[in-house]
Amino acid sequence: MNTGILIKCIGGFYYVKAADVVYECKARGVFRKQAVSPFAGDQVEFELDGSQKGWIVKILPRKNSFLRPPLANLDQIVFVASTCDPSPNLLVLDKLIAIAEKKGIEPVLAVTKTDLADCTEMKRIYESSGFQVVLIDNKNPSERQLEALKTLLAGKISAFVGNSGVGKSSLLNRLLPTLHLETSDISQKLGRGRHTTRQVELFELPQGGFAADTPGFSTVDFERYETILKEDLPSCFREFAPYLDECRFTGCSHTVEKGCAVLEALKEGRIMPSRHESYRQLYDSVKDIKEWQLQKREKNT
């Protein structure tokens, strides 16, 4: 039995890398019976048929996974957001960061087009909240900027996520010039880029590790498939952690209560106002959702 990492899934074929060789495999019928699909990033066991083709027979336990995009075993997500064209939506960004936190995936923020608009405040917000922030110029990112990102990617499985037009594929092309990923300009009419990536694939990095571009990324998909219950939401904002056990009342929502340590930290400037506002809006959107409703939704997905 062989073990490797699944680096690409397309048209019922699965490409598994093991010992510097990529094998083309199909999946055994048992996965269909179990309603389980192999995802890029999966560690799998596979059998060979005497050539460089074979069959996936087992998916090893995952530490995390996403249905949309279909990825597993991520160490970190690089959230790519541009300073302008399109302008960043901090509420959406904070929701995606919270989802990553819930799954135990380290969020990293790559801010692009920093030569076109000021990014000082965005950098301050997220560095103050405990995140790594990398700044990337639009046309000519410096070697220092790219090296900072390469260092964070080394030896890890990372996904690049962001709205169309922010430069995910362009950034990956900079990191791996041999990729030649298709890119497209911003639609002037719609103010957003056209989706150009059509499949999830892990690309091996020279410094070790893998990076994934995420095709047709849609925040709607994340909102549909990834919901955080109100009980779990506070722990998905890492800057709240020092204060969660200091509130006066058990079950504090950290939104309006007197004696709330999180609100006191906000008042004293130890929590960024935009981050707490995102938390408050996310809390309001899920406060009436019950766990049984979430389980029913997941069953019907």
PDB file of C-alpha atoms in Angstrom:
ATOM      1  CA  MET A   1       0.000   0.000   0.000  1.00  0.00           C
ATOM      2  CA  ASN A   2       1.267   3.486  -0.922  1.00  0.00           C
ATOM      3  CA  THR A   3       0.571   6.785   0.821  1.00  0.00           C
ATOM      4  CA  GLY A   4       0.624  10.226  -0.754  1.00  0.00           C
ATOM      5  CA  ILE A   5      -1.008  13.636  -0.935  1.00  0.00           C
ATOM      6  CA  LEU A   6      -3.829  14.336  -3.373  1.00  0.00           C
ATOM      7  CA  ILE A   7      -2.823  17.411  -5.371  1.00  0.00           C
ATOM      8  CA  LYS A   8      -5.540  17.627  -8.038  1.00  0.00           C
ATOM      9  CA  CYS A   9      -9.059  16.322  -8.643  1.00  0.00           C
ATOM     10  CA  ILE A  10     -10.598  16.668 -12.099  1.00  0.00           C
ATOM     11  CA  GLY A  11     -13.186  14.711 -14.062  1.00  0.00           C
ATOM     12  CA  GLY A  12     -13.144  11.666 -11.784  1.00  0.00           C
ATOM     13  CA  PHE A  13      -9.353  11.417 -11.894  1.00  0.00           C
ATOM     14  CA  TYR A  14      -7.214  12.023  -8.812  1.00  0.00           C
ATOM     15  CA  TYR A  15      -3.538  12.898  -8.962  1.00  0.00           C
ATOM     16  CA  VAL A  16      -1.530  11.710  -5.979  1.00  0.00           C
ATOM     17  CA  LYS A  17       2.039  12.789  -5.263  1.00  0.00           C
ATOM     18  CA  ALA A  18       4.246  10.293  -3.443  1.00  0.00           C
ATOM     19  CA  ALA A  19       8.046  10.211  -3.315  1.00  0.00           C
ATOM     20  CA  ASP A  20       8.379  12.886  -6.009  1.00  0.00           C
ATOM     21  CA  VAL A  21       6.154  10.957  -8.451  1.00  0.00           C
ATOM     22  CA  VAL A  22       2.584  11.910  -9.416  1.00  0.00           C
ATOM     23  CA  TYR A  23       0.205   8.984  -9.954  1.00  0.00           C
ATOM     24  CA  GLU A  24      -3.103   9.171 -11.804  1.00  0.00           C
ATOM     25  CA  CYS A  25      -5.756   7.352  -9.788  1.00  0.00           C
ATOM     26  CA  LYS A  26      -9.448   6.650  -9.667  1.00  0.00           C
ATOM     27  CA  ALA A  27     -11.464   6.226  -6.494  1.00  0.00           C
ATOM     28  CA  ARG A  28     -12.947   2.927  -5.357  1.00  0.00           C
ATOM     29  CA  GLY A  29     -16.733   2.660  -5.368  1.00  0.00           C
ATOM     30  CA  VAL A  30     -16.779   2.509  -1.576  1.00  0.00           C
ATOM     31  CA  PHE A  31     -16.424   6.285  -1.451  1.00  0.00           C
ATOM     32  CA  ARG A  32     -19.656   6.773  -3.407  1.00  0.00           C
ATOM     33  CA  LYS A  33     -21.455   4.396  -1.049  1.00  0.00           C
ATOM     34  CA  GLN A  34     -20.143   6.354   1.920  1.00  0.00           C
ATOM     35  CA  ALA A  35     -20.963   9.703   0.230  1.00  0.00           C
ATOM     36  CA  VAL A  36     -17.352  10.766   0.698  1.00  0.00           C
ATOM     37  CA  SER A  37     -15.323  12.561  -1.953  1.00  0.00           C
ATOM     38  CA  PRO A  38     -11.527  12.865  -2.006  1.00  0.00           C
ATOM     39  CA  PHE A  39     -10.372  16.499  -1.750  1.00  0.00           C
ATOM     40  CA  ALA A  40      -7.147  18.181  -2.768  1.00  0.00           C
ATOM     41  CA  GLY A  41      -4.927  18.111   0.320  1.00  0.00           C
ATOM     42  CA  ASP A  42      -6.128  14.697   1.458  1.00  0.00           C
ATOM     43  CA  GLN A  43      -3.577  12.156   2.613  1.00  0.00           C
ATOM     44  CA  VAL A  44      -4.611   8.930   0.892  1.00  0.00           C
ATOM     45  CA  GLU A  45      -3.649   5.294   0.596  1.00  0.00           C
ATOM     46  CA  PHE A  46      -3.588   3.960  -2.967  1.00  0.00           C
ATOM     47  CA  GLU A  47      -2.798   0.803  -4.903  1.00  0.00           C
ATOM     48  CA  LEU A  48      -0.952   0.718  -8.235  1.00  0.00           C
ATOM     49  CA  ASP A  49      -1.941  -1.416 -11.195  1.00  0.00           C
ATOM     50  CA  GLY A  50       1.640  -2.039 -12.275  1.00  0.00           C
ATOM     51  CA  SER A  51       2.164   1.354 -13.876  1.00  0.00           C
ATOM     52  CA  GLN A  52       1.874   4.944 -12.696  1.00  0.00           C
ATOM     53  CA  LYS A  53      -1.899   4.554 -12.440  1.00  0.00           C
ATOM     54  CA  GLY A  54      -3.899   3.173  -9.586  1.00  0.00           C
ATOM     55  CA  TRP A  55      -6.837   3.288  -7.205  1.00  0.00           C
ATOM     56  CA  ILE A  56      -7.419   5.347  -4.063  1.00  0.00           C
ATOM     57  CA  VAL A  57      -8.564   2.911  -1.388  1.00  0.00           C
ATOM     58  CA  LYS A  58      -8.576   5.027   1.766  1.00  0.00           C
ATOM     59  CA  ILE A  59      -8.735   8.669   2.811  1.00  0.00           C
ATOM     60  CA  LEU A  60      -6.747   9.182   5.997  1.00  0.00           C
ATOM     61  CA  PRO A  61      -8.325  11.241   8.823  1.00  0.00           C
ATOM     62  CA  ARG A  62      -8.582  14.946   8.052  1.00  0.00           C
ATOM     63  CA  LYS A  63      -7.703  17.710  10.487  1.00  0.00           C
ATOM     64  CA  ASN A  64     -10.029  20.088   8.618  1.00  0.00           C
ATOM     65  CA  SER A  65     -11.884  20.355   5.325  1.00  0.00           C
ATOM     66  CA  PHE A  66     -14.014  22.647   3.164  1.00  0.00           C
ATOM     67  CA  LEU A  67     -16.816  21.608   0.870  1.00  0.00           C
ATOM     68  CA  ARG A  68     -16.567  24.821  -1.188  1.00  0.00           C
ATOM     69  CA  PRO A  69     -13.799  24.962  -2.305  1.00  0.00           C
ATOM     70  CA  PRO A  70     -13.062  21.219  -1.873  1.00  0.00           C
ATOM     71  CA  LEU A  71      -9.857  21.280   0.177  1.00  0.00           C
ATOM     72  CA  ALA A  72      -8.572  19.365   3.186  1.00  0.00           C
ATOM     73  CA  ASN A  73      -5.787  19.517   5.770  1.00  0.00           C
ATOM     74  CA  LEU A  74      -4.958  23.199   5.400  1.00  0.00           C
ATOM     75  CA  ASP A  75      -2.353  24.729   7.693  1.00  0.00           C
ATOM     76  CA  GLN A  76      -3.191  28.304   6.741  1.00  0.00           C
ATOM     77  CA  ILE A  77      -5.328  30.445   4.487  1.00  0.00           C
ATOM     78  CA  VAL A  78      -3.875  33.504   2.787  1.00  0.00           C
ATOM     79  CA  PHE A  79      -6.746  35.963   2.508  1.00  0.00           C
ATOM     80  CA  VAL A  80      -5.961  38.234  -0.424  1.00  0.00           C
ATOM     81  CA  ALA A  81      -7.614  41.656  -0.226  1.00  0.00           C
ATOM     82  CA  SER A  82      -6.880  44.680  -2.387  1.00  0.00           C
ATOM     83  CA  THR A  83      -6.784  48.288  -1.214  1.00  0.00           C
ATOM     84  CA  CYS A  84      -9.014  49.296  -4.132  1.00  0.00           C
ATOM     85  CA  ASP A  85     -10.704  48.052  -7.300  1.00  0.00           C
ATOM     86  CA  PRO A  86     -12.292  46.121  -5.612  1.00  0.00           C
ATOM     87  CA  SER A  87     -12.264  47.838  -2.228  1.00  0.00           C
ATOM     88  CA  PRO A  88     -12.057  45.537   0.802  1.00  0.00           C
ATOM     89  CA  ASN A  89     -15.187  44.460   2.642  1.00  0.00           C
ATOM     90  CA  LEU A  90     -13.980  44.061   6.231  1.00  0.00           C
ATOM     91  CA  LEU A  91     -17.168  42.320   7.397  1.00  0.00           C
ATOM     92  CA  VAL A  92     -16.748  39.582   4.776  1.00  0.00           C
ATOM     93  CA  LEU A  93     -13.022  39.337   5.519  1.00  0.00           C
ATOM     94  CA  ASP A  94     -13.666  39.017   9.251  1.00  0.00           C
ATOM     95  CA  LYS A  95     -16.280  36.315   8.675  1.00  0.00           C
ATOM     96  CA  LEU A  96     -13.851  34.290   6.564  1.00  0.00           C
ATOM     97  CA  ILE A  97     -11.116  34.748   9.179  1.00  0.00           C
ATOM     98  CA  ALA A  98     -13.543  33.533  11.862  1.00  0.00           C
ATOM     99  CA  ILE A  99     -14.306  30.407   9.802  1.00  0.00           C
ATOM    100  CA  ALA A 100     -10.586  29.692   9.506  1.00  0.00           C
ATOM    101  CA  GLU A 101     -10.137  30.163  13.252  1.00  0.00           C
ATOM    102  CA  LYS A 102     -12.994  27.765  13.984  1.00  0.00           C
ATOM    103  CA  LYS A 103     -11.326  25.088  11.853  1.00  0.00           C
ATOM    104  CA  GLY A 104      -7.912  25.593  13.439  1.00  0.00           C
ATOM    105  CA  ILE A 105      -6.386  27.123  10.294  1.00  0.00           C
ATOM    106  CA  GLU A 106      -3.994  30.061  10.649  1.00  0.00           C
ATOM    107  CA  PRO A 107      -5.245  33.175   8.804  1.00  0.00           C
ATOM    108  CA  VAL A 108      -2.698  35.337   6.951  1.00  0.00           C
ATOM    109  CA  LEU A 109      -3.639  38.604   5.252  1.00  0.00           C
ATOM    110  CA  ALA A 110      -2.017  39.617   1.952  1.00  0.00           C
ATOM    111  CA  VAL A 111      -2.966  43.194   1.039  1.00  0.00           C
ATOM    112  CA  THR A 112      -2.485  43.860  -2.669  1.00  0.00           C
ATOM    113  CA  LYS A 113      -2.395  47.075  -4.736  1.00  0.00           C
ATOM    114  CA  THR A 114      -0.689  48.913  -1.890  1.00  0.00           C
ATOM    115  CA  ASP A 115       0.881  51.275  -4.417  1.00  0.00           C
ATOM    116  CA  LEU A 116      -2.576  52.386  -5.578  1.00  0.00           C
ATOM    117  CA  ALA A 117      -4.187  53.288  -2.241  1.00  0.00           C
ATOM    118  CA  ASP A 118      -3.217  53.686   1.395  1.00  0.00           C
ATOM    119  CA  CYS A 119      -3.257  50.504   3.475  1.00  0.00           C
ATOM    120  CA  THR A 120      -2.031  51.909   6.796  1.00  0.00           C
ATOM    121  CA  GLU A 121      -5.315  51.516   8.651  1.00  0.00           C
ATOM    122  CA  MET A 122      -6.010  48.021   7.341  1.00  0.00           C
ATOM    123  CA  LYS A 123      -2.521  46.912   8.328  1.00  0.00           C
ATOM    124  CA  ARG A 124      -2.955  48.437  11.801  1.00  0.00           C
ATOM    125  CA  ILE A 125      -6.320  46.749  12.375  1.00  0.00           C
ATOM    126  CA  TYR A 126      -5.166  43.224  11.587  1.00  0.00           C
ATOM    127  CA  GLU A 127      -1.678  43.351  13.047  1.00  0.00           C
ATOM    128  CA  SER A 128      -3.169  44.745  16.268  1.00  0.00           C
ATOM    129  CA  SER A 129      -5.628  41.841  16.236  1.00  0.00           C
ATOM    130  CA  GLY A 130      -2.805  39.287  16.104  1.00  0.00           C
ATOM    131  CA  PHE A 131      -2.451  38.421  12.408  1.00  0.00           C
ATOM    132  CA  GLN A 132       0.456  38.332  10.001  1.00  0.00           C
ATOM    133  CA  VAL A 133      -0.001  40.987   7.303  1.00  0.00           C
ATOM    134  CA  VAL A 134       1.999  41.044   4.055  1.00  0.00           C
ATOM    135  CA  LEU A 135       1.848  44.071   1.746  1.00  0.00           C
ATOM    136  CA  ILE A 136       2.087  43.558  -2.017  1.00  0.00           C
ATOM    137  CA  ASP A 137       2.454  46.270  -4.671  1.00  0.00           C
ATOM    138  CA  ASN A 138       0.267  45.948  -7.755  1.00  0.00           C
ATOM    139  CA  LYS A 139       2.531  45.843 -10.822  1.00  0.00           C
ATOM    140  CA  ASN A 140       5.976  45.394  -9.341  1.00  0.00           C
ATOM    141  CA  PRO A 141       6.028  43.742  -5.926  1.00  0.00           C
ATOM    142  CA  SER A 142       9.473  43.932  -4.387  1.00  0.00           C
ATOM    143  CA  GLU A 143      11.568  40.862  -3.720  1.00  0.00           C
ATOM    144  CA  ARG A 144      11.349  41.704  -0.022  1.00  0.00           C
ATOM    145  CA  GLN A 145       7.536  41.603  -0.164  1.00  0.00           C
ATOM    146  CA  LEU A 146       7.513  38.273  -1.981  1.00  0.00           C
ATOM    147  CA  GLU A 147      10.136  36.773   0.335  1.00  0.00           C
ATOM    148  CA  ALA A 148       8.025  37.683   3.358  1.00  0.00           C
ATOM    149  CA  LEU A 149       5.153  35.681   1.911  1.00  0.00           C
ATOM    150  CA  LYS A 150       7.378  32.794   0.803  1.00  0.00           C
ATOM    151  CA  THR A 151       8.664  32.492   4.369  1.00  0.00           C
ATOM    152  CA  LEU A 152       5.111  32.154   5.691  1.00  0.00           C
ATOM    153  CA  LEU A 153       4.260  29.519   3.069  1.00  0.00           C
ATOM    154  CA  ALA A 154       7.338  27.333   3.557  1.00  0.00           C
ATOM    155  CA  GLY A 155       6.531  23.753   4.554  1.00  0.00           C
ATOM    156  CA  LYS A 156       2.780  24.318   4.878  1.00  0.00           C
ATOM    157  CA  ILE A 157      -0.378  23.578   2.917  1.00  0.00           C
ATOM    158  CA  SER A 158      -1.916  26.970   2.186  1.00  0.00           C
ATOM    159  CA  ALA A 159      -4.938  28.161   0.231  1.00  0.00           C
ATOM    160  CA  PHE A 160      -5.222  31.558  -1.420  1.00  0.00           C
ATOM    161  CA  VAL A 161      -8.707  32.998  -0.995  1.00  0.00           C
ATOM    162  CA  GLY A 162     -10.228  36.328  -1.999  1.00  0.00           C
ATOM    163  CA  ASN A 163     -12.798  38.020  -4.190  1.00  0.00           C
ATOM    164  CA  SER A 164     -12.301  38.092  -7.935  1.00  0.00           C
ATOM    165  CA  GLY A 165     -10.006  40.843  -9.113  1.00  0.00           C
ATOM    166  CA  VAL A 166      -7.848  41.131  -6.012  1.00  0.00           C
ATOM    167  CA  GLY A 167      -4.953  39.288  -7.636  1.00  0.00           C
ATOM    168  CA  LYS A 168      -4.866  35.745  -6.252  1.00  0.00           C
ATOM    169  CA  SER A 169      -3.683  34.123  -9.460  1.00  0.00           C
ATOM    170  CA  SER A 170      -1.320  36.989 -10.260  1.00  0.00           C
ATOM    171  CA  LEU A 171       0.264  36.606  -6.850  1.00  0.00           C
ATOM    172  CA  LEU A 172       0.681  32.850  -7.281  1.00  0.00           C
ATOM    173  CA  ASN A 173       2.259  33.484 -10.688  1.00  0.00           C
ATOM    174  CA  ARG A 174       4.798  35.720  -8.928  1.00  0.00           C
ATOM    175  CA  LEU A 175       5.549  33.029  -6.377  1.00  0.00           C
ATOM    176  CA  LEU A 176       5.729  30.273  -8.998  1.00  0.00           C
ATOM    177  CA  PRO A 177       6.511  31.800 -12.413  1.00  0.00           C
ATOM    178  CA  THR A 178       6.204  28.421 -14.156  1.00  0.00           C
ATOM    179  CA  LEU A 179       2.488  28.188 -13.316  1.00  0.00           C
ATOM    180  CA  HIS A 180       1.176  30.693 -15.870  1.00  0.00           C
ATOM    181  CA  LEU A 181      -2.237  30.739 -14.188  1.00  0.00           C
ATOM    182  CA  GLU A 182      -4.826  32.564 -16.260  1.00  0.00           C
ATOM    183  CA  THR A 183      -5.741  36.010 -14.990  1.00  0.00           C
ATOM    184  CA  SER A 184      -8.271  38.581 -16.112  1.00  0.00           C
ATOM    185  CA  ASP A 185      -8.752  42.306 -15.795  1.00  0.00           C
ATOM    186  CA  ILE A 186     -11.400  43.961 -13.672  1.00  0.00           C
ATOM    187  CA  SER A 187     -14.734  44.331 -15.403  1.00  0.00           C
ATOM    188  CA  GLN A 188     -15.300  48.083 -15.581  1.00  0.00           C
ATOM    189  CA  LYS A 189     -19.062  47.573 -15.784  1.00  0.00           C
ATOM    190  CA  LEU A 190     -19.361  45.272 -12.788  1.00  0.00           C
ATOM    191  CA  GLY A 191     -16.335  46.496 -10.829  1.00  0.00           C
ATOM    192  CA  ARG A 192     -15.042  42.993 -10.269  1.00  0.00           C
ATOM    193  CA  GLY A 193     -12.851  40.466 -12.000  1.00  0.00           C
ATOM    194  CA  ARG A 194     -14.074  37.505 -14.028  1.00  0.00           C
ATOM    195  CA  HIS A 195     -13.424  34.109 -12.506  1.00  0.00           C
ATOM    196  CA  THR A 196     -10.561  32.516 -14.398  1.00  0.00           C
ATOM    197  CA  THR A 197      -9.496  29.556 -12.243  1.00  0.00           C
ATOM    198  CA  ARG A 198     -11.585  26.426 -12.877  1.00  0.00           C
ATOM    199  CA  GLN A 199     -10.185  23.688 -10.687  1.00  0.00           C
ATOM    200  CA  VAL A 200      -8.580  23.273  -7.281  1.00  0.00           C
ATOM    201  CA  GLU A 201      -4.978  22.200  -7.498  1.00  0.00           C
ATOM    202  CA  LEU A 202      -2.112  22.154  -5.029  1.00  0.00           C
ATOM    203  CA  PHE A 203       1.104  23.561  -6.430  1.00  0.00           C
ATOM    204  CA  GLU A 204       4.369  22.479  -4.838  1.00  0.00           C
ATOM    205  CA  LEU A 205       6.537  25.362  -3.663  1.00  0.00           C
ATOM    206  CA  PRO A 206      10.329  25.519  -4.117  1.00  0.00           C
ATOM    207  CA  GLN A 207      10.782  26.211  -0.394  1.00  0.00           C
ATOM    208  CA  GLY A 208       8.601  23.216   0.529  1.00  0.00           C
ATOM    209  CA  GLY A 209       4.877  22.986   1.084  1.00  0.00           C
ATOM    210  CA  PHE A 210       1.923  23.480  -1.243  1.00  0.00           C
ATOM    211  CA  ALA A 211      -0.251  26.408  -2.278  1.00  0.00           C
ATOM    212  CA  ALA A 212      -3.777  26.219  -3.691  1.00  0.00           C
ATOM    213  CA  ASP A 213      -5.620  28.693  -5.829  1.00  0.00           C
ATOM    214  CA  THR A 214      -9.373  28.533  -5.190  1.00  0.00           C
ATOM    215  CA  PRO A 215     -11.549  28.541  -8.315  1.00  0.00           C
ATOM    216  CA  GLY A 216     -14.588  30.749  -8.636  1.00  0.00           C
ATOM    217  CA  PHE A 217     -14.340  31.670  -4.968  1.00  0.00           C
ATOM    218  CA  SER A 218     -17.693  32.896  -3.690  1.00  0.00           C
ATOM    219  CA  THR A 219     -18.459  34.278  -0.262  1.00  0.00           C
ATOM    220  CA  VAL A 220     -21.990  32.960  -0.817  1.00  0.00           C
ATOM    221  CA  ASP A 221     -20.602  29.411  -0.774  1.00  0.00           C
ATOM    222  CA  PHE A 222     -18.806  30.049   2.499  1.00  0.00           C
ATOM    223  CA  GLU A 223     -21.934  31.536   4.024  1.00  0.00           C
ATOM    224  CA  ARG A 224     -24.002  28.582   2.831  1.00  0.00           C
ATOM    225  CA  TYR A 225     -21.686  25.809   3.929  1.00  0.00           C
ATOM    226  CA  GLU A 226     -19.877  27.339   6.905  1.00  0.00           C
ATOM    227  CA  THR A 227     -21.985  28.695   9.768  1.00  0.00           C
ATOM    228  CA  ILE A 228     -20.616  29.508  13.204  1.00  0.00           C
ATOM    229  CA  LEU A 229     -23.070  29.195  16.097  1.00  0.00           C
ATOM    230  CA  LYS A 230     -23.282  32.112  18.510  1.00  0.00           C
ATOM    231  CA  GLU A 231     -21.751  30.016  21.302  1.00  0.00           C
ATOM    232  CA  ASP A 232     -18.623  29.439  19.219  1.00  0.00           C
ATOM    233  CA  LEU A 233     -18.281  32.874  17.661  1.00  0.00           C
ATOM    234  CA  PRO A 234     -16.398  34.683  20.496  1.00  0.00           C
ATOM    235  CA  SER A 235     -13.553  32.160  20.389  1.00  0.00           C
ATOM    236  CA  CYS A 236     -13.205  32.803  16.645  1.00  0.00           C
ATOM    237  CA  PHE A 237     -12.027  36.354  17.365  1.00  0.00           C
ATOM    238  CA  ARG A 238      -8.590  35.736  18.832  1.00  0.00           C
ATOM    239  CA  GLU A 239      -8.200  39.198  20.349  1.00  0.00           C
ATOM    240  CA  PHE A 240     -11.212  38.464  22.602  1.00  0.00           C
ATOM    241  CA  ALA A 241      -9.419  35.527  24.265  1.00  0.00           C
ATOM    242  CA  PRO A 242      -7.837  37.390  27.228  1.00  0.00           C
ATOM    243  CA  TYR A 243     -11.226  38.778  28.272  1.00  0.00           C
ATOM    244  CA  LEU A 244     -13.761  35.999  27.715  1.00  0.00           C
ATOM    245  CA  ASP A 245     -13.527  34.639  31.270  1.00  0.00           C
ATOM    246  CA  GLU A 246     -13.666  38.079  32.882  1.00  0.00           C
ATOM    247  CA  CYS A 247     -17.252  39.055  32.011  1.00  0.00           C
ATOM    248  CA  ARG A 248     -19.671  39.555  34.893  1.00  0.00           C
ATOM    249  CA  PHE A 249     -22.337  37.213  33.519  1.00  0.00           C
ATOM    250  CA  THR A 250     -22.118  33.666  32.168  1.00  0.00           C
ATOM    251  CA  GLY A 251     -23.303  33.483  28.574  1.00  0.00           C
ATOM    252  CA  CYS A 252     -22.382  37.108  27.864  1.00  0.00           C
ATOM    253  CA  SER A 253     -22.912  37.952  24.182  1.00  0.00           C
ATOM    254  CA  HIS A 254     -20.165  40.636  24.313  1.00  0.00           C
ATOM    255  CA  THR A 255     -22.429  43.046  22.467  1.00  0.00           C
ATOM    256  CA  VAL A 256     -24.336  45.230  24.976  1.00  0.00           C
ATOM    257  CA  GLU A 257     -24.003  43.771  28.491  1.00  0.00           C
ATOM    258  CA  LYS A 258     -22.852  45.759  31.498  1.00  0.00           C
ATOM    259  CA  GLY A 259     -19.758  44.249  33.066  1.00  0.00           C
ATOM    260  CA  CYS A 260     -18.557  42.790  29.755  1.00  0.00           C
ATOM    261  CA  ALA A 261     -14.757  42.614  29.718  1.00  0.00           C
ATOM    262  CA  VAL A 262     -14.682  42.506  25.909  1.00  0.00           C
ATOM    263  CA  LEU A 263     -16.639  45.769  25.677  1.00  0.00           C
ATOM    264  CA  GLU A 264     -14.339  47.320  28.275  1.00  0.00           C
ATOM    265  CA  ALA A 265     -11.298  46.266  26.200  1.00  0.00           C
ATOM    266  CA  LEU A 266     -12.998  47.795  23.156  1.00  0.00           C
ATOM    267  CA  LYS A 267     -13.581  51.034  25.035  1.00  0.00           C
ATOM    268  CA  GLU A 268      -9.934  51.147  26.108  1.00  0.00           C
ATOM    269  CA  GLY A 269      -8.665  50.576  22.567  1.00  0.00           C
ATOM    270  CA  ARG A 270      -7.373  47.037  23.094  1.00  0.00           C
ATOM    271  CA  ILE A 271      -9.832  45.649  20.520  1.00  0.00           C
ATOM    272  CA  MET A 272     -10.211  47.300  17.113  1.00  0.00           C
ATOM    273  CA  PRO A 273     -13.671  48.880  16.612  1.00  0.00           C
ATOM    274  CA  SER A 274     -14.107  47.446  13.089  1.00  0.00           C
ATOM    275  CA  ARG A 275     -13.358  43.941  14.335  1.00  0.00           C
ATOM    276  CA  HIS A 276     -15.912  44.208  17.134  1.00  0.00           C
ATOM    277  CA  GLU A 277     -18.475  45.664  14.740  1.00  0.00           C
ATOM    278  CA  SER A 278     -17.965  42.650  12.464  1.00  0.00           C
ATOM    279  CA  TYR A 279     -18.393  40.370  15.477  1.00  0.00           C
ATOM    280  CA  ARG A 280     -21.607  42.148  16.455  1.00  0.00           C
ATOM    281  CA  GLN A 281     -23.086  41.849  12.956  1.00  0.00           C
ATOM    282  CA  LEU A 282     -22.112  38.183  12.705  1.00  0.00           C
ATOM    283  CA  TYR A 283     -23.597  37.519  16.158  1.00  0.00           C
ATOM    284  CA  ASP A 284     -26.882  39.166  15.150  1.00  0.00           C
ATOM    285  CA  SER A 285     -27.021  37.021  11.993  1.00  0.00           C
ATOM    286  CA  VAL A 286     -26.659  33.705  13.857  1.00  0.00           C
ATOM    287  CA  LYS A 287     -28.107  34.372  17.317  1.00  0.00           C
ATOM    288  CA  ASP A 288     -31.380  32.599  16.527  1.00  0.00           C
ATOM    289  CA  ILE A 289     -29.844  29.556  14.799  1.00  0.00           C
ATOM    290  CA  LYS A 290     -29.981  26.361  16.868  1.00  0.00           C
ATOM    291  CA  GLU A 291     -27.506  23.494  16.627  1.00  0.00           C
ATOM    292  CA  TRP A 292     -30.203  21.070  15.423  1.00  0.00           C
ATOM    293  CA  GLN A 293     -31.035  23.451  12.568  1.00  0.00           C
ATOM    294  CA  LEU A 294     -27.369  23.549  11.563  1.00  0.00           C
ATOM    295  CA  GLN A 295     -27.136  19.753  11.670  1.00  0.00           C
ATOM    296  CA  LYS A 296     -30.252  19.452   9.501  1.00  0.00           C
ATOM    297  CA  ARG A 297     -28.785  21.900   7.006  1.00  0.00           C
ATOM    298  CA  GLU A 298     -25.506  19.997   6.842  1.00  0.00           C
ATOM    299  CA  LYS A 299     -27.378  16.699   6.350  1.00  0.00           C
ATOM    300  CA  ASN A 300     -29.273  18.164   3.390  1.00  0.00           C
ATOM    301  CA  THR A 301     -26.149  19.670   1.799  1.00  0.00           C
TER     302      THR A 301
END
